[in-house]
Structure formats: C-alpha cells, structure tokens
Amino acid sequence: RPALTQEHLEGVTTASTFVLDQPRCVFKDFGNAVIWLVVALDKDASTFNNSAGPGTPETAFQSFPKSVSAYMTLNATLDSYPCPKPAGDITVLRVGSETSCADDNSRPTCNGPLPGPGPYRVKFLALEGSVPVAETAWSMPITLRTAKSPNSISTAGSGHSGGMIAITAILSILLAILLAALVAMLVFGGSDSCGSSTFSKPESVTVRRYNTHHVYDQPAAR
Amino acid sequence: MAKSDDCVHILQGLLVFGNVVIGMCGIALTAECIYVVSNPHGAYPVLKATENSDIHAAAWIGIFVGLALFALSILGIIGVIKASRTLLLVYIILMIITFAFEMASSITAATHQDALTPNVLLKQMLERYQKSEPNNNSDNEVTKTWDELMHQNHCCGVKGPSDWQEYTSAFRSTHSDADYPWPRACCVLDAKGLPVNLDGCKLGVSGYYNSNGCYDAISGPVNAHAWGVAWFGFAILCWTFCVLLGTMFYWSGIEY
C-alpha cells in the first residue's frame, strides 16, 4: 500500500504537500498501463469508483474537495518506476507540488497543493486505456501539518540568572558602603589617621631653633 | 614621626598604584566597548528590532565610563602626590558618580543575557521577515539581516526550518507553502545565489538545505559580548571600591 516516504526529509509533510514513496516493483505485469495516483479525503475513500476516468470533471483537482470526493493525478507509465530501485536513490513523489495549475480548470489532473490538513488517503490505480487493471490498497490516513499563529509564542522572561543577581547585589552593597564612607568622611572630617598624628603637606618646611649644651657649658674657653 | 611618614608613603604608593591600574582598566574597558558597539557579527538590526539592544546601551555607557576612569585616575594620582584636599574630594565624588554609571552598565549587560530567549527572536522573525508592506525601514533591515545571517551561517529560522511550518508568518502570507516550505535563503545556494537543487531544498533533502537554526549563531557572539561588558565592569568596580576607600582614608588624614 502507498505510504509516506521513510527517507529522512524535512518536508515529508508540510501544510499542503506530502511525500510518498514511488510504487516501485508493485505493478509488475502491466507494461502498457498508466499508473495514476488517487487522492481522497479519509471519509470518502471507500466511496471511490475505480471506473471513474482521470481528467474528467468527476475527478478534477480544482473541484476537490467541494464537489468531487477524490481526484486523480501524477500519471506515469511503468517505465518511470523501474524495478528494482537503485540503492541510494531517493525515489519519491511529492503530492501537491504544482502550484501553477491549481486554479486552471483546463488541467484537471493537476498535482496541486492540498486544500487542508486532511486526513487524506491515497492509492495507486493502473489503467489500460480506461479500464482499471490493478490497484493498491488505500494508504493509512495522512494528516498534514497545521500552522499556529505566532501570537501563541510566549515571550515571557525566563527569570534572572544567578550571575545577574550576584552582580546587582554586590555592586549595590559596594555603592552603599562608598556613600556611607563619603558621608562619614565629610562629617567627621580630618580625624587622626595613619599613625598618631596628622601628616603635613610636603611643601611646608618647619625650621627649628635648637641649642647645643656645649656652647653654654664653656663660656670662658676663649 | 618617621613611622607615620613611612605609613603615609606606603599609603600614597598604594593609592598611586591603584589609580594607575584603574586608568589602564579604563582604557581597556573603552576598547572592549568600542568593539562591542562596532558590531562585527552583524546581528544588530535583529536585536534592535526586538527592542533588545540593551547590550549596546551598556556598551555605550562603558565607553564613556572607561574614558572617565582614565581621566579621573590621573586626577587621583596628582591629588595623592600633592596631598590636596580639594583635588581629592573632587576625585572621590566624581569617582562615585562614575561608579554608579558603570554599575548601571554592568547590570544592564548581565540582564540582557537573560532576555535574549529564542522565542523572542522567533516571534520577531515570523512577524517581520519579508513583510509585504513594510511599516518602516526597520522591517526591511530585519529581512536583509535575516537573509545575510542565514546565508553566512548556513542556518534557517531560529530553531530550524520547521519554524516556518509550525507557525504562520508574514512570509507565509505572501509565499505559498507548496512552493516555499521555507524561504529560499534556507537553501544551499551556489555562487550566483540560486539554490543548488531547488527540488531537493523544497523536499528537505539534507545537503540541499540548511537544517540548523540560527539562534546559536546570533546568541553566541552577543552573549559573549554581554558577558565581557558585565563581568569586566564588575571587576573594575571592585578594584575601584578598594582604591576609593583608601583614598577616603588618606583624605581624612591630610591637614587642612
């Protein structure tokens, strides 16, 4: 049965496209057949009639899903899906990649972007002429991504880190101490510091007179 | 008297040394903040748009504080050697004012680091990148900056290309999801600026698109800058605190 690709692709499902594995080695004996992809809403899958022809208004992409319950697209011959698949190749089908024909009613088999998130079911149908000769089972339901509004992103702060709190607290304390010391310094003025007495400015010079005892002791030594 | 003279000389020596260190740190702070402001990593318009340019305000204050510290340290040295009460009083008061400014700068830089969360950038990117009717020049700047960021750092979106899928955006309103699951700037581009493999990029084949988010590329350098401004400022202030206390002690011992 068809399935979303197992490859590691970022865009396996987007809001309007999804990626399937190609049906390699599935339709082995139908060299003349054209293989179509049938896309239907999950609820309408069981009501699809295999004899509905591709390219008709009943299976036109442009009317999906309003008036048409399933559309057919991505037609290819078996040559496009050689078996076995070469190792290392990425063999996928991107459903919804053709935007140019999405509104073009003259292209009912357009592989246009899907109109909603689904869920959708797909299957491959092999037609010879207009006669269905083989088909796969319906896939599991495929749901596409829905985008939220950016207003739902919460930009509330994550709180303050320890470093910021430490800086704020310590610096506030230091500033408070400085201001207190400044006030104390101005109020209490020139108190003694650095030893037992205040020190003088280096330019002021004091001259002292001093007596030596020897001069007075020997007055009569002439 | 001799003992007190020695004590005075030691204190003078210490204060002169302290002021020399403050002067040099002031120059270093100015140099660091000029580096931060001159924005070598190109994320500034994005930050400005998030109203989160605190780091630049902090850095600008840091430039002027650094120069003030240098000038005041010279004043301090002269004041200590001449033991002039007036000079030293002016020095102390101006230094306390500078201390307060540097404190503001340091705290702002530290707070900024906490505020730059991925969600803030994500919301801004979704709302303004490739906005079709740009309100003002800053929307164009935001788009140009994001394009350059994604191109140079080989990244996409804030957390990854899935940002463009998980949320609607201004970009999404003008570019269909099938043609542009994520912007072209997220594709690996060749020398001419065109995607190497457009289908591969749209599918999300690794090697043809950038799968990392840009948050690390933005926040890494910005946080390093913020850390530098905040903690270097803090270190200078601790040292200045000690020198100022010593100066006040010295001042109170000078004769009138």
Short mmCIF file of C-alpha atoms in Angstrom, two decimals:
data_model
loop_
_atom_site.label_atom_id
_atom_site.label_comp_id
_atom_site.label_asym_id
_atom_site.label_seq_id
_atom_site.Cartn_x
_atom_site.Cartn_y
_atom_site.Cartn_z
CA ARG A 1 0.00 0.00 0.00
CA PRO A 2 1.26 3.55 -0.55
CA ALA A 3 2.89 5.18 2.42
CA LEU A 4 4.67 8.35 3.39
CA THR A 5 8.31 8.05 2.49
CA GLN A 6 10.66 6.62 5.04
CA GLU A 7 13.50 8.84 3.87
CA HIS A 8 14.73 11.46 6.29
CA LEU A 9 13.31 14.51 4.63
CA GLU A 10 12.39 17.69 6.41
CA GLY A 11 9.39 18.21 4.15
CA VAL A 12 7.76 14.77 4.41
CA THR A 13 4.58 16.59 5.32
CA THR A 14 4.08 20.30 5.08
CA ALA A 15 0.88 22.30 5.35
CA SER A 16 -0.20 21.49 1.80
CA THR A 17 2.07 18.78 0.45
CA PHE A 18 3.25 15.33 1.38
CA VAL A 19 5.81 12.92 0.02
CA LEU A 20 5.11 9.30 -0.94
CA ASP A 21 7.45 6.52 -1.91
CA GLN A 22 7.23 5.70 -5.59
CA PRO A 23 5.40 2.46 -6.38
CA ARG A 24 8.47 0.53 -7.41
CA CYS A 25 8.19 -3.18 -8.03
CA VAL A 26 4.46 -3.03 -7.36
CA PHE A 27 2.82 -3.19 -10.77
CA LYS A 28 4.95 -5.86 -12.36
CA ASP A 29 2.98 -7.29 -15.24
CA PHE A 30 1.25 -4.27 -16.62
CA GLY A 31 3.73 -2.80 -19.07
CA ASN A 32 1.05 -0.98 -21.02
CA ALA A 33 -0.73 0.53 -18.10
CA VAL A 34 -0.69 4.11 -16.96
CA ILE A 35 -0.43 4.39 -13.22
CA TRP A 36 -2.44 7.13 -11.56
CA LEU A 37 -2.48 8.40 -8.02
CA VAL A 38 -5.93 8.74 -6.48
CA VAL A 39 -6.21 11.20 -3.60
CA ALA A 40 -9.33 11.28 -1.44
CA LEU A 41 -10.37 12.52 1.95
CA ASP A 42 -10.26 9.79 4.52
CA LYS A 43 -14.00 9.67 4.85
CA ASP A 44 -14.60 9.47 1.10
CA ALA A 45 -12.05 6.79 0.30
CA SER A 46 -14.45 3.90 0.44
CA THR A 47 -16.89 5.53 -1.96
CA PHE A 48 -14.41 5.91 -4.82
CA ASN A 49 -15.37 4.10 -8.00
CA ASN A 50 -12.41 2.69 -9.95
CA SER A 51 -14.09 3.24 -13.26
CA ALA A 52 -14.11 6.99 -12.84
CA GLY A 53 -11.91 8.34 -15.56
CA PRO A 54 -8.97 10.68 -14.97
CA GLY A 55 -9.19 14.11 -16.50
CA THR A 56 -12.95 14.23 -16.19
CA PRO A 57 -14.89 16.76 -14.14
CA GLU A 58 -15.70 14.00 -11.67
CA THR A 59 -12.04 13.64 -10.78
CA ALA A 60 -10.77 17.16 -11.37
CA PHE A 61 -8.35 18.53 -8.81
CA GLN A 62 -9.83 22.00 -8.98
CA SER A 63 -13.18 20.79 -7.67
CA PHE A 64 -11.68 18.87 -4.79
CA PRO A 65 -13.00 18.56 -2.13
CA LYS A 66 -16.09 20.67 -2.63
CA SER A 67 -17.89 18.84 -5.39
CA VAL A 68 -15.51 15.98 -6.03
CA SER A 69 -14.66 13.38 -3.44
CA ALA A 70 -11.39 12.22 -4.97
CA TYR A 71 -9.06 13.40 -7.70
CA MET A 72 -6.54 11.63 -9.89
CA THR A 73 -3.12 12.95 -10.70
CA LEU A 74 0.57 12.11 -11.17
CA ASN A 75 0.10 9.79 -14.08
CA ALA A 76 3.16 7.83 -15.24
CA THR A 77 3.96 4.70 -17.18
CA LEU A 78 5.67 1.77 -15.61
CA ASP A 79 8.96 2.91 -17.22
CA SER A 80 9.08 5.76 -14.75
CA TYR A 81 9.20 3.31 -11.91
CA PRO A 82 11.91 0.83 -12.86
CA CYS A 83 12.33 -2.18 -10.67
CA PRO A 84 14.48 -2.73 -8.68
CA LYS A 85 15.11 0.67 -7.21
CA PRO A 86 18.79 1.67 -7.37
CA ALA A 87 20.26 1.80 -3.91
CA GLY A 88 21.00 5.30 -2.70
CA ASP A 89 18.49 7.00 -4.97
CA ILE A 90 15.73 8.97 -3.40
CA THR A 91 12.63 7.82 -5.25
CA VAL A 92 9.71 9.84 -4.05
CA LEU A 93 6.60 11.54 -5.29
CA ARG A 94 5.71 14.95 -3.93
CA VAL A 95 1.96 15.35 -3.85
CA GLY A 96 0.94 18.99 -4.06
CA SER A 97 3.96 20.48 -5.77
CA GLU A 98 2.32 22.02 -8.83
CA THR A 99 1.07 25.47 -7.93
CA SER A 100 0.83 26.89 -11.44
CA CYS A 101 -2.22 24.84 -12.46
CA ALA A 102 -4.04 24.85 -9.13
CA ASP A 103 -6.74 27.18 -10.44
CA ASP A 104 -6.58 26.15 -14.08
CA ASN A 105 -9.74 24.23 -14.93
CA SER A 106 -8.21 23.05 -18.17
CA ARG A 107 -5.76 20.95 -16.16
CA PRO A 108 -7.95 18.63 -14.10
CA THR A 109 -5.08 16.24 -13.45
CA CYS A 110 -3.04 18.96 -11.78
CA ASN A 111 -0.89 17.88 -8.84
CA GLY A 112 -1.96 20.93 -6.92
CA PRO A 113 -1.41 21.81 -3.27
CA LEU A 114 -3.84 20.12 -0.94
CA PRO A 115 -6.52 22.41 0.37
CA GLY A 116 -6.46 21.44 4.02
CA PRO A 117 -4.76 19.32 6.62
CA GLY A 118 -6.80 16.22 5.74
CA PRO A 119 -6.60 13.45 6.74
CA TYR A 120 -6.22 12.04 3.24
CA ARG A 121 -5.90 8.57 1.81
CA VAL A 122 -4.19 7.69 -1.46
CA LYS A 123 -3.90 4.68 -3.68
CA PHE A 124 -2.29 3.86 -7.00
CA LEU A 125 -4.53 2.75 -9.82
CA ALA A 126 -3.26 1.20 -13.07
CA LEU A 127 -5.43 1.87 -16.12
CA GLU A 128 -5.08 0.33 -19.58
CA GLY A 129 -6.96 2.72 -21.78
CA SER A 130 -9.80 3.47 -19.43
CA VAL A 131 -10.04 0.02 -17.91
CA PRO A 132 -8.70 -0.38 -14.40
CA VAL A 133 -6.44 -3.40 -14.29
CA ALA A 134 -4.66 -3.15 -10.96
CA GLU A 135 -4.67 -1.10 -7.85
CA THR A 136 -3.02 -0.89 -4.48
CA ALA A 137 -4.83 -0.75 -1.20
CA TRP A 138 -5.69 2.60 0.29
CA SER A 139 -2.93 4.07 2.39
CA MET A 140 -3.24 4.80 6.06
CA PRO A 141 -4.72 8.26 6.74
CA ILE A 142 -2.20 11.01 6.12
CA THR A 143 -2.59 14.18 8.13
CA LEU A 144 -0.75 17.32 7.13
CA ARG A 145 0.75 19.96 9.38
CA THR A 146 -1.27 22.82 10.78
CA ALA A 147 0.41 26.10 11.48
CA LYS A 148 -0.21 28.02 14.68
CA SER A 149 -0.30 31.76 14.95
CA PRO A 150 2.89 33.45 16.18
CA ASN A 151 0.81 35.13 18.86
CA SER A 152 0.79 31.82 20.64
CA ILE A 153 4.52 32.10 21.26
CA SER A 154 5.07 33.14 24.82
CA THR A 155 7.85 35.64 25.22
CA ALA A 156 7.72 35.78 28.96
CA GLY A 157 11.10 36.19 30.50
CA SER A 158 12.82 33.15 31.85
CA GLY A 159 13.74 34.83 35.08
CA HIS A 160 17.04 36.23 36.14
CA SER A 161 20.19 34.21 36.16
CA GLY A 162 22.32 33.86 39.24
CA GLY A 163 25.12 35.93 37.74
CA MET A 164 22.94 38.96 37.23
CA ILE A 165 21.57 38.79 40.75
CA ALA A 166 25.08 38.46 42.16
CA ILE A 167 26.35 41.47 40.24
CA THR A 168 23.39 43.61 41.26
CA ALA A 169 23.54 42.68 44.91
CA ILE A 170 27.27 43.04 45.35
CA LEU A 171 27.53 46.30 43.45
CA SER A 172 24.62 47.80 45.35
CA ILE A 173 26.27 46.94 48.63
CA LEU A 174 29.59 48.40 47.49
CA LEU A 175 27.96 51.61 46.36
CA ALA A 176 26.11 51.90 49.66
CA ILE A 177 29.34 51.43 51.59
CA LEU A 178 31.08 54.06 49.48
CA LEU A 179 28.32 56.58 50.03
CA ALA A 180 28.29 55.89 53.76
CA ALA A 181 32.06 56.28 53.91
CA LEU A 182 31.81 59.54 51.97
CA VAL A 183 29.28 60.90 54.42
CA ALA A 184 31.36 59.77 57.38
CA MET A 185 34.45 61.30 55.88
CA LEU A 186 32.80 64.68 55.36
CA VAL A 187 31.03 64.76 58.69
CA PHE A 188 33.88 63.62 60.89
CA GLY A 189 36.47 65.47 58.83
CA GLY A 190 40.15 65.30 59.49
CA SER A 191 40.50 62.79 62.26
CA ASP A 192 43.77 61.14 63.09
CA SER A 193 44.87 58.51 60.72
CA CYS A 194 47.88 56.64 59.62
CA GLY A 195 49.79 56.88 62.87
CA SER A 196 49.32 59.06 65.84
CA SER A 197 49.29 62.46 64.20
CA THR A 198 48.17 64.07 61.02
CA PHE A 199 50.82 64.48 58.44
CA SER A 200 51.72 67.76 56.86
CA LYS A 201 51.88 68.71 53.28
CA PRO A 202 55.25 68.01 51.83
CA GLU A 203 55.95 71.65 50.78
CA SER A 204 55.68 73.19 54.20
CA VAL A 205 59.02 73.33 55.95
CA THR A 206 59.43 73.91 59.62
CA VAL A 207 62.55 75.49 60.93
CA ARG A 208 63.56 74.75 64.43
CA ARG A 209 65.89 76.60 66.62
CA TYR A 210 67.93 74.38 68.80
CA ASN A 211 70.57 74.95 71.40
CA THR A 212 73.54 72.80 71.97
CA HIS A 213 74.58 72.45 75.56
CA HIS A 214 78.30 72.58 74.75
CA VAL A 215 78.27 76.28 73.79
CA TYR A 216 76.77 77.35 77.13
CA ASP A 217 78.87 74.95 79.18
CA GLN A 218 82.17 76.52 78.23
CA PRO A 219 81.63 80.24 78.27
CA ALA A 220 85.18 81.08 79.28
CA ALA A 221 87.05 79.00 76.76
CA ARG A 222 88.40 81.99 74.90
CA MET B 1 57.17 60.83 63.05
CA ALA B 2 59.28 58.52 60.97
CA LYS B 3 56.84 55.68 61.41
CA SER B 4 53.94 57.86 60.43
CA ASP B 5 55.90 59.14 57.42
CA ASP B 6 56.50 55.60 56.23
CA CYS B 7 52.86 54.83 56.70
CA VAL B 8 51.97 57.87 54.64
CA HIS B 9 54.37 56.97 51.89
CA ILE B 10 53.11 53.41 51.73
CA LEU B 11 49.55 54.62 51.50
CA GLN B 12 50.47 57.13 48.81
CA GLY B 13 52.29 54.45 46.89
CA LEU B 14 49.36 52.09 47.10
CA LEU B 15 46.93 54.74 46.01
CA VAL B 16 49.08 55.76 43.06
CA PHE B 17 49.39 52.14 42.05
CA GLY B 18 45.66 51.66 42.44
CA ASN B 19 44.96 54.65 40.26
CA VAL B 20 47.38 53.50 37.59
CA VAL B 21 45.54 50.19 37.41
CA ILE B 22 42.21 51.99 37.24
CA GLY B 23 43.50 54.14 34.38
CA MET B 24 44.65 51.17 32.39
CA CYS B 25 41.45 49.25 33.04
CA GLY B 26 39.50 52.29 31.94
CA ILE B 27 41.27 52.27 28.60
CA ALA B 28 40.70 48.53 28.28
CA LEU B 29 37.01 48.95 29.07
CA THR B 30 36.68 51.66 26.44
CA ALA B 31 38.39 49.47 23.88
CA GLU B 32 36.18 46.49 24.69
CA CYS B 33 33.00 48.52 24.50
CA ILE B 34 34.01 50.11 21.20
CA TYR B 35 34.50 46.57 19.87
CA VAL B 36 31.04 45.55 21.03
CA VAL B 37 29.40 48.65 19.61
CA SER B 38 31.08 48.37 16.24
CA ASN B 39 29.19 45.13 15.81
CA PRO B 40 31.41 42.72 13.94
CA HIS B 41 28.82 39.97 13.90
CA GLY B 42 26.09 41.75 12.04
CA ALA B 43 23.13 40.81 14.19
CA TYR B 44 22.44 44.33 15.41
CA PRO B 45 19.31 45.16 13.32
CA VAL B 46 17.67 41.97 14.51
CA LEU B 47 18.44 42.84 18.10
CA LYS B 48 17.28 46.41 17.69
CA ALA B 49 14.01 45.19 16.26
CA THR B 50 13.36 43.05 19.28
CA GLU B 51 13.80 46.14 21.42
CA ASN B 52 16.57 44.18 22.95
CA SER B 53 19.51 46.37 22.22
CA ASP B 54 20.36 46.84 25.89
CA ILE B 55 23.76 45.44 25.25
CA HIS B 56 24.51 48.40 23.04
CA ALA B 57 23.30 50.89 25.63
CA ALA B 58 25.50 49.17 28.19
CA ALA B 59 28.46 49.29 25.83
CA TRP B 60 27.98 52.97 25.04
CA ILE B 61 27.92 53.80 28.74
CA GLY B 62 31.02 51.65 29.10
CA ILE B 63 32.92 53.69 26.54
CA PHE B 64 32.36 56.94 28.42
CA VAL B 65 32.92 55.37 31.80
CA GLY B 66 36.23 53.97 30.61
CA LEU B 67 37.41 57.38 29.46
CA ALA B 68 36.20 58.97 32.69
CA LEU B 69 38.04 56.39 34.73
CA PHE B 70 41.24 57.15 32.86
CA ALA B 71 40.91 60.90 33.36
CA LEU B 72 39.95 60.56 36.98
CA SER B 73 42.81 58.21 37.70
CA ILE B 74 45.24 60.89 36.52
CA LEU B 75 43.46 63.41 38.73
CA GLY B 76 43.73 60.96 41.58
CA ILE B 77 47.44 60.43 41.16
CA ILE B 78 48.07 64.17 41.14
CA GLY B 79 45.83 64.64 44.16
CA VAL B 80 47.55 61.92 46.16
CA ILE B 81 51.05 63.17 45.43
CA LYS B 82 50.20 66.78 46.22
CA ALA B 83 48.03 65.71 49.17
CA SER B 84 45.49 68.31 48.14
CA ARG B 85 42.18 68.08 49.93
CA THR B 86 40.17 69.80 47.22
CA LEU B 87 41.53 67.73 44.39
CA LEU B 88 40.94 64.51 46.25
CA LEU B 89 37.42 65.50 47.28
CA VAL B 90 36.55 66.25 43.68
CA TYR B 91 38.16 62.98 42.68
CA ILE B 92 36.16 60.98 45.21
CA ILE B 93 32.83 62.50 44.30
CA LEU B 94 33.35 62.13 40.56
CA MET B 95 34.54 58.57 41.02
CA ILE B 96 31.40 57.66 42.95
CA ILE B 97 29.28 59.07 40.12
CA THR B 98 31.28 57.08 37.59
CA PHE B 99 30.90 54.02 39.80
CA ALA B 100 27.13 54.40 39.66
CA PHE B 101 27.12 54.65 35.86
CA GLU B 102 29.37 51.66 35.42
CA MET B 103 27.16 49.74 37.82
CA ALA B 104 24.18 50.50 35.60
CA SER B 105 26.07 49.37 32.51
CA SER B 106 27.22 46.16 34.12
CA ILE B 107 23.77 45.21 35.40
CA THR B 108 22.17 46.05 32.04
CA ALA B 109 24.61 43.82 30.20
CA ALA B 110 24.00 40.98 32.64
CA THR B 111 20.22 41.34 32.34
CA HIS B 112 20.39 41.38 28.57
CA GLN B 113 21.84 37.92 28.50
CA ASP B 114 18.74 36.61 30.23
CA ALA B 115 16.33 38.45 27.98
CA LEU B 116 17.51 37.14 24.62
CA THR B 117 15.44 33.96 24.50
CA PRO B 118 14.76 32.01 21.30
CA ASN B 119 11.04 32.76 21.50
CA VAL B 120 11.61 36.50 21.33
CA LEU B 121 13.66 36.14 18.16
CA LEU B 122 11.23 33.61 16.72
CA LYS B 123 8.24 35.87 17.15
CA GLN B 124 10.04 38.80 15.61
CA MET B 125 11.21 36.76 12.65
CA LEU B 126 7.77 35.33 11.95
CA GLU B 127 6.09 38.70 12.18
CA ARG B 128 8.55 40.79 10.25
CA TYR B 129 10.63 38.72 7.87
CA GLN B 130 9.59 39.54 4.31
CA LYS B 131 6.69 41.59 5.50
CA SER B 132 4.85 42.67 2.38
CA GLU B 133 4.01 46.21 3.42
CA PRO B 134 7.00 47.14 5.50
CA ASN B 135 5.91 49.61 8.14
CA ASN B 136 9.20 51.30 8.38
CA ASN B 137 12.76 50.85 7.40
CA SER B 138 13.44 48.52 10.25
CA ASP B 139 11.31 45.79 8.66
CA ASN B 140 13.48 45.91 5.56
CA GLU B 141 16.53 45.83 7.77
CA VAL B 142 15.18 42.80 9.58
CA THR B 143 14.64 40.95 6.31
CA LYS B 144 18.07 41.85 4.98
CA THR B 145 19.75 40.87 8.24
CA TRP B 146 17.99 37.52 8.42
CA ASP B 147 18.88 36.76 4.79
CA GLU B 148 22.53 37.55 5.46
CA LEU B 149 22.54 35.59 8.71
CA MET B 150 21.02 32.53 7.07
CA HIS B 151 23.37 32.75 4.13
CA GLN B 152 26.57 33.26 6.10
CA ASN B 153 25.93 30.87 8.95
CA HIS B 154 24.23 28.19 6.85
CA CYS B 155 21.25 28.16 9.12
CA CYS B 156 17.49 28.51 8.77
CA GLY B 157 14.95 30.11 11.08
CA VAL B 158 15.53 30.36 14.81
CA LYS B 159 15.22 26.72 15.87
CA GLY B 160 15.21 25.22 12.36
CA PRO B 161 13.28 25.19 9.07
CA SER B 162 10.30 23.71 10.89
CA ASP B 163 9.69 27.17 12.39
CA TRP B 164 8.22 28.11 9.03
CA GLN B 165 5.93 25.08 9.09
CA GLU B 166 4.81 25.22 12.69
CA TYR B 167 3.72 28.85 12.63
CA THR B 168 2.02 31.16 10.19
CA SER B 169 4.06 34.20 9.35
CA ALA B 170 4.27 37.33 7.25
CA PHE B 171 6.39 35.28 4.87
CA ARG B 172 3.74 32.58 4.61
CA SER B 173 1.06 35.11 3.70
CA THR B 174 2.90 36.02 0.51
CA HIS B 175 4.61 32.75 -0.36
CA SER B 176 2.64 29.54 -0.81
CA ASP B 177 3.53 26.59 1.32
CA ALA B 178 3.94 24.27 -1.66
CA ASP B 179 6.44 26.48 -3.45
CA TYR B 180 8.17 27.82 -0.35
CA PRO B 181 8.01 25.46 2.60
CA TRP B 182 10.78 27.70 3.92
CA PRO B 183 12.48 30.75 2.44
CA ARG B 184 14.94 30.36 -0.42
CA ALA B 185 17.65 31.72 1.87
CA CYS B 186 17.42 28.40 3.72
CA CYS B 187 18.52 26.51 0.61
CA VAL B 188 22.15 25.79 -0.11
CA LEU B 189 22.96 28.44 -2.67
CA ASP B 190 25.57 28.43 -5.40
CA ALA B 191 27.90 31.25 -6.29
CA LYS B 192 25.18 33.14 -8.16
CA GLY B 193 22.80 32.99 -5.22
CA LEU B 194 20.48 30.38 -6.75
CA PRO B 195 19.57 27.14 -4.99
CA VAL B 196 21.85 24.29 -5.95
CA ASN B 197 18.88 21.92 -6.14
CA LEU B 198 15.53 23.59 -5.72
CA ASP B 199 13.51 20.38 -5.54
CA GLY B 200 15.93 18.96 -3.04
CA CYS B 201 15.61 22.09 -0.98
CA LYS B 202 11.80 22.02 -1.07
CA LEU B 203 11.74 18.35 -0.10
CA GLY B 204 14.24 18.92 2.65
CA VAL B 205 16.94 16.58 1.43
CA SER B 206 19.96 17.03 3.64
CA GLY B 207 22.76 18.71 1.77
CA TYR B 208 20.44 20.97 -0.21
CA TYR B 209 19.01 22.97 2.65
CA ASN B 210 20.21 24.37 5.98
CA SER B 211 18.82 22.27 8.76
CA ASN B 212 20.22 24.14 11.78
CA GLY B 213 18.56 27.04 13.50
CA CYS B 214 20.25 30.43 13.63
CA TYR B 215 19.74 31.00 17.34
CA ASP B 216 23.19 29.78 18.27
CA ALA B 217 24.82 31.89 15.60
CA ILE B 218 23.09 35.01 16.93
CA SER B 219 23.17 34.45 20.63
CA GLY B 220 26.71 33.11 20.82
CA PRO B 221 28.61 36.28 19.97
CA VAL B 222 26.03 38.52 21.61
CA ASN B 223 26.21 36.65 24.88
CA ALA B 224 29.98 36.68 24.78
CA HIS B 225 29.92 40.46 24.39
CA ALA B 226 27.40 40.86 27.18
CA TRP B 227 29.44 38.63 29.46
CA GLY B 228 32.55 40.65 28.74
CA VAL B 229 30.99 44.02 29.41
CA ALA B 230 29.20 42.83 32.53
CA TRP B 231 31.95 40.97 34.30
CA PHE B 232 34.89 43.15 33.33
CA GLY B 233 32.89 46.12 34.55
CA PHE B 234 32.20 44.28 37.77
CA ALA B 235 35.90 43.54 38.29
CA ILE B 236 36.89 47.15 37.68
CA LEU B 237 34.29 48.31 40.14
CA CYS B 238 35.52 46.00 42.88
CA TRP B 239 39.04 47.34 42.44
CA THR B 240 37.78 50.93 42.29
CA PHE B 241 35.89 50.35 45.51
CA CYS B 242 39.09 49.45 47.34
CA VAL B 243 41.02 52.38 45.89
CA LEU B 244 38.23 54.78 46.82
CA LEU B 245 38.09 53.57 50.40
CA GLY B 246 41.84 54.01 50.63
CA THR B 247 41.58 57.49 49.16
CA MET B 248 38.91 58.49 51.66
CA PHE B 249 41.11 57.22 54.47
CA TYR B 250 44.05 59.19 53.10
CA TRP B 251 41.94 62.32 52.63
CA SER B 252 40.74 62.30 56.18
CA GLY B 253 44.34 62.31 57.32
CA ILE B 254 45.51 65.32 55.37
CA GLU B 255 45.99 68.53 57.31
CA TYR B 256 43.76 71.41 56.36
#
